GROMACS .gro file of C-alpha atoms in nm:
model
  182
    1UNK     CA    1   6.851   9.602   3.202
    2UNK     CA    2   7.006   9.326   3.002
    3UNK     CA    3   6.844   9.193   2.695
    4UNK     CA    4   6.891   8.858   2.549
    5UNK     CA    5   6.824   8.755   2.226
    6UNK     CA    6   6.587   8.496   2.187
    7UNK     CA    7   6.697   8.105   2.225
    8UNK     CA    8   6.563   7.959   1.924
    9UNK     CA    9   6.279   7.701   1.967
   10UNK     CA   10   6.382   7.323   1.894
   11UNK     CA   11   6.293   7.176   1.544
   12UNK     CA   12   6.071   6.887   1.619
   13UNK     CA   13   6.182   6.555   1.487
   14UNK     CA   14   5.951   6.317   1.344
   15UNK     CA   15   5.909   5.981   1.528
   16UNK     CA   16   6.105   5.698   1.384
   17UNK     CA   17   5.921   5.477   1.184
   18UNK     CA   18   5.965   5.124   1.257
   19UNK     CA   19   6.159   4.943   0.995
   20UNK     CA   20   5.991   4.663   0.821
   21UNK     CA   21   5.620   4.659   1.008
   22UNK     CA   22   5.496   4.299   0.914
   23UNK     CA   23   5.216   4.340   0.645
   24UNK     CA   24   4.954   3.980   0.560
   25UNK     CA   25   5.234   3.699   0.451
   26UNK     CA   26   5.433   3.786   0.147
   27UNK     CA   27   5.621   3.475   0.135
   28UNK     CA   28   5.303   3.244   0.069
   29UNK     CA   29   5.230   3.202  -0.283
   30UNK     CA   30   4.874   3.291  -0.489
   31UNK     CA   31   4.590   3.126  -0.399
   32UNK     CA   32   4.501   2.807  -0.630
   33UNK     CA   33   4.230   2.662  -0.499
   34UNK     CA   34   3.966   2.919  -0.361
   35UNK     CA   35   3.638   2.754  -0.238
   36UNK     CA   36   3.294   2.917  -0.286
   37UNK     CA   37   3.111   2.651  -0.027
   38UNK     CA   38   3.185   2.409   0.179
   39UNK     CA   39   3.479   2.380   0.486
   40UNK     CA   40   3.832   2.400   0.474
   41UNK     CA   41   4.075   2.288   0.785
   42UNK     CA   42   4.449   2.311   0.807
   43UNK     CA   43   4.585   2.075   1.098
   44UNK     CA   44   4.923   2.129   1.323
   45UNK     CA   45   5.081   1.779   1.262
   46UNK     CA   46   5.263   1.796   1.597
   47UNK     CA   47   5.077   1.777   1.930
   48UNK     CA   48   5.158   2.206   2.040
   49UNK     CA   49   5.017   2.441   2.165
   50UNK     CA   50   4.973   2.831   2.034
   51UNK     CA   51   4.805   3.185   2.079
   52UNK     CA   52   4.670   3.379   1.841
   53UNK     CA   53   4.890   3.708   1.887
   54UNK     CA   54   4.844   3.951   1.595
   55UNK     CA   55   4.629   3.963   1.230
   56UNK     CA   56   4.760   4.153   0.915
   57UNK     CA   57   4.580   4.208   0.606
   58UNK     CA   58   4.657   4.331   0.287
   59UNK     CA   59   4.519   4.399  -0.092
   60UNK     CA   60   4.705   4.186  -0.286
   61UNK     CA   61   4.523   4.284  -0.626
   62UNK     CA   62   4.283   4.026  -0.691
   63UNK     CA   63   4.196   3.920  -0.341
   64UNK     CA   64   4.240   4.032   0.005
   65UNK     CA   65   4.522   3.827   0.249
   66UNK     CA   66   4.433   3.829   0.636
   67UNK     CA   67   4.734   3.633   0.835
   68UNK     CA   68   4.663   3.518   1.119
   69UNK     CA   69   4.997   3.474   1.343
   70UNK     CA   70   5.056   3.227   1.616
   71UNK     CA   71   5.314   3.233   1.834
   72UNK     CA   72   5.410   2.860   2.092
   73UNK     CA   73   5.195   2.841   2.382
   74UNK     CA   74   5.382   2.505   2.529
   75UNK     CA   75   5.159   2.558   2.834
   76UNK     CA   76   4.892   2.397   2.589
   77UNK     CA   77   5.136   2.117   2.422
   78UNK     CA   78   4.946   1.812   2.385
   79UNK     CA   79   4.685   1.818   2.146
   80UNK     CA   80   4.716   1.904   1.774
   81UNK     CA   81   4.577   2.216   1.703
   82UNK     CA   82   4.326   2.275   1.381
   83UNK     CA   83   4.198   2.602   1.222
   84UNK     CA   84   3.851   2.570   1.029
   85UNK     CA   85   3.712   2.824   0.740
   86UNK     CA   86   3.367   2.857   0.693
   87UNK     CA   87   3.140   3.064   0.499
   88UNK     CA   88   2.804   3.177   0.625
   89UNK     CA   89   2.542   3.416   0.587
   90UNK     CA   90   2.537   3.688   0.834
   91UNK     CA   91   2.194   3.558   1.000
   92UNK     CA   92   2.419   3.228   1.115
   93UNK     CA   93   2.676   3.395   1.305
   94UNK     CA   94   2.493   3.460   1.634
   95UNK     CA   95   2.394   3.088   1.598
   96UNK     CA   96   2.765   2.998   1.674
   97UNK     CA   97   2.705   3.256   1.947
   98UNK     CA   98   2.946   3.500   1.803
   99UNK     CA   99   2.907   3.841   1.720
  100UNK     CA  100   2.774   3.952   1.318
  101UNK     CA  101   3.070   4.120   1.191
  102UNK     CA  102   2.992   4.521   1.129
  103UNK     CA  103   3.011   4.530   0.772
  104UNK     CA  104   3.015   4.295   0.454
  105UNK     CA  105   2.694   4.101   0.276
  106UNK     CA  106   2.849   3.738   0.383
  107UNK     CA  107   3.059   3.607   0.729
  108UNK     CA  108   3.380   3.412   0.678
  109UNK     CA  109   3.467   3.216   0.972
  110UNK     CA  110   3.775   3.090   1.134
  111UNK     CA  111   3.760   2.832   1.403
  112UNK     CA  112   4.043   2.720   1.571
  113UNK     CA  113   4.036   2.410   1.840
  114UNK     CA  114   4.114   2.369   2.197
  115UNK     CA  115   4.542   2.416   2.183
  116UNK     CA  116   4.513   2.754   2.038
  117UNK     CA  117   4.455   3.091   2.261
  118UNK     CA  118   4.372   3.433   2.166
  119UNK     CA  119   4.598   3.667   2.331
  120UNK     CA  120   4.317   3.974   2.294
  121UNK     CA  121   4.035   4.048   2.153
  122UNK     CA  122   4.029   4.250   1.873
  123UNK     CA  123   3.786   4.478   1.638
  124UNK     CA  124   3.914   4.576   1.270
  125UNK     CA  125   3.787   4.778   0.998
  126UNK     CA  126   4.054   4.708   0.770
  127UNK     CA  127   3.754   4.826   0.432
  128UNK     CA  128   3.952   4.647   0.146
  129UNK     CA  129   3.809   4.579  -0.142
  130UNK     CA  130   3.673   4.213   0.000
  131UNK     CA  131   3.742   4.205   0.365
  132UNK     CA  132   3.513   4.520   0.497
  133UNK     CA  133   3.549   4.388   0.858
  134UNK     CA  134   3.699   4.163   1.158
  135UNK     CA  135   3.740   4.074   1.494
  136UNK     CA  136   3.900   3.806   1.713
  137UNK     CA  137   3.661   3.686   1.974
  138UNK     CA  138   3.678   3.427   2.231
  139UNK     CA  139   3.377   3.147   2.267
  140UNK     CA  140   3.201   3.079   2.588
  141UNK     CA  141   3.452   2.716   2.534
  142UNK     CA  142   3.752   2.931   2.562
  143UNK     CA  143   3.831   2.866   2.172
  144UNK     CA  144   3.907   3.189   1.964
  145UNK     CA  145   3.719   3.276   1.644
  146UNK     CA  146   3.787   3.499   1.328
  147UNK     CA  147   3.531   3.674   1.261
  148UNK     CA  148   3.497   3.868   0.886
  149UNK     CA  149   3.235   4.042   0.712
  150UNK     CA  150   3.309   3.992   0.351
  151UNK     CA  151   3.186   4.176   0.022
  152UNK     CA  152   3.095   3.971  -0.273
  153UNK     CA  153   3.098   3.623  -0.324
  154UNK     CA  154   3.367   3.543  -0.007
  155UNK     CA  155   3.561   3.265  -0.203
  156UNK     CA  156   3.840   3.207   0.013
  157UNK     CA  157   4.165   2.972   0.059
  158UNK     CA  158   4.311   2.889   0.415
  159UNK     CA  159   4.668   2.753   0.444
  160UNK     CA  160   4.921   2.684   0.687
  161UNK     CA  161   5.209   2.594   0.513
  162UNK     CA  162   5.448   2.593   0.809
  163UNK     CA  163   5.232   2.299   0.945
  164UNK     CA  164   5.255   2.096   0.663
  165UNK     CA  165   5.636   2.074   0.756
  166UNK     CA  166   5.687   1.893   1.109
  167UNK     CA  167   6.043   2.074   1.118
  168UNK     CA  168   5.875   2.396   1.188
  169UNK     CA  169   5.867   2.268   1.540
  170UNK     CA  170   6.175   2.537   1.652
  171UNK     CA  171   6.013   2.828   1.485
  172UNK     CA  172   5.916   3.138   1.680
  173UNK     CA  173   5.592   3.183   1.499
  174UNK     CA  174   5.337   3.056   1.204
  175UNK     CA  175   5.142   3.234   0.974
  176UNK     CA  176   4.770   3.094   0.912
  177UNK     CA  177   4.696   3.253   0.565
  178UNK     CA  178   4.354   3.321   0.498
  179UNK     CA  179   4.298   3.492   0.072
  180UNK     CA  180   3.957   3.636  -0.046
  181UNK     CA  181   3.874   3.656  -0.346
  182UNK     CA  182   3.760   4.021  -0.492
   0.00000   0.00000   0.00000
């Protein structure tokens, strides 16, 4: 009878991390002009298409950053595209015939017009301090919609500073920049 001594068991290794995981838009500056009513649009100055492809959000101390990234969707070149912010109470979402958000006392909307795509449909709970919930949904039009449930008063600020430069028109992505206040 032979023995053997045991063969040791492999040490597990932990999975790599990925190295620098995007995280809402560091590189656009503090909000300055928060709105507490009212609409606020940013417009694509070139005639392009894009699709929606991912949201990040952060706490950024005293309010909450959701980035909204598009990627170009020439396909849909032709048109220039517009995102809209709105504030509503929660009883006026299923009158746009979108979904109440799960949590938060007020809805911020984002509306974006017929160049723009969403590439999914999505459902967050991201539970920061302003931004208690989200999801990307897609309109019986076709047109995809931002949908948050917001704690407190839901001042926000949309920007798009990569459309306020026509030179963008090489980049491989924008960031829509959506801050709410705490």
């Amino acid at each position: 009878m032979l023995f053997r001594s045991p063969t040791p068991a492999p040490t597990p290794t932990a999975a790599p991390t990925p190295a620098g995981t995007p995280k809402a838009s560091p590189k656009v500056a503090d909000p300055t002009d928060l709105r507490c009513a009212g609409e606020a649009t940013v417009t694509d100055p070139l005639p392009r298409g894009w699709t929606l492809a991912e949201v990040y959000t952060a706490d950024r101390g005293r309010y909450d950053r959701v980035t909204l990234r598009l990627i170009p969707a020439p396909e849909r070149d032709g048109t220039q595209a517009n995102a809209k912010a709105t504030k509503v109470a929660l009883g006026a979402v299923p009158r746009q015939e979108l979904t109440p958000p799960a949590a938060g006392s007020v809805a911020v909307l984002v509306g974006f017009t017929e160049p723009v795509a969403a590439l999914r449909e999505q459902v967050l709970a991201p539970n920061l301090p302003a931004l208690k919930a989200l999801a990307i949904e897609t309109a019986d039009d076709g047109r995809p919609w931002v949908v948050m449930g917001v704690a407190g008063s839901a001042c926000y600020s949309l920007r798009a500073p990569e459309w306020r430069d026509a030179s963008s028109a090489g980049e491989p992505f924008i960031d829509i920049t959506l801050d709410i206040r705490h």
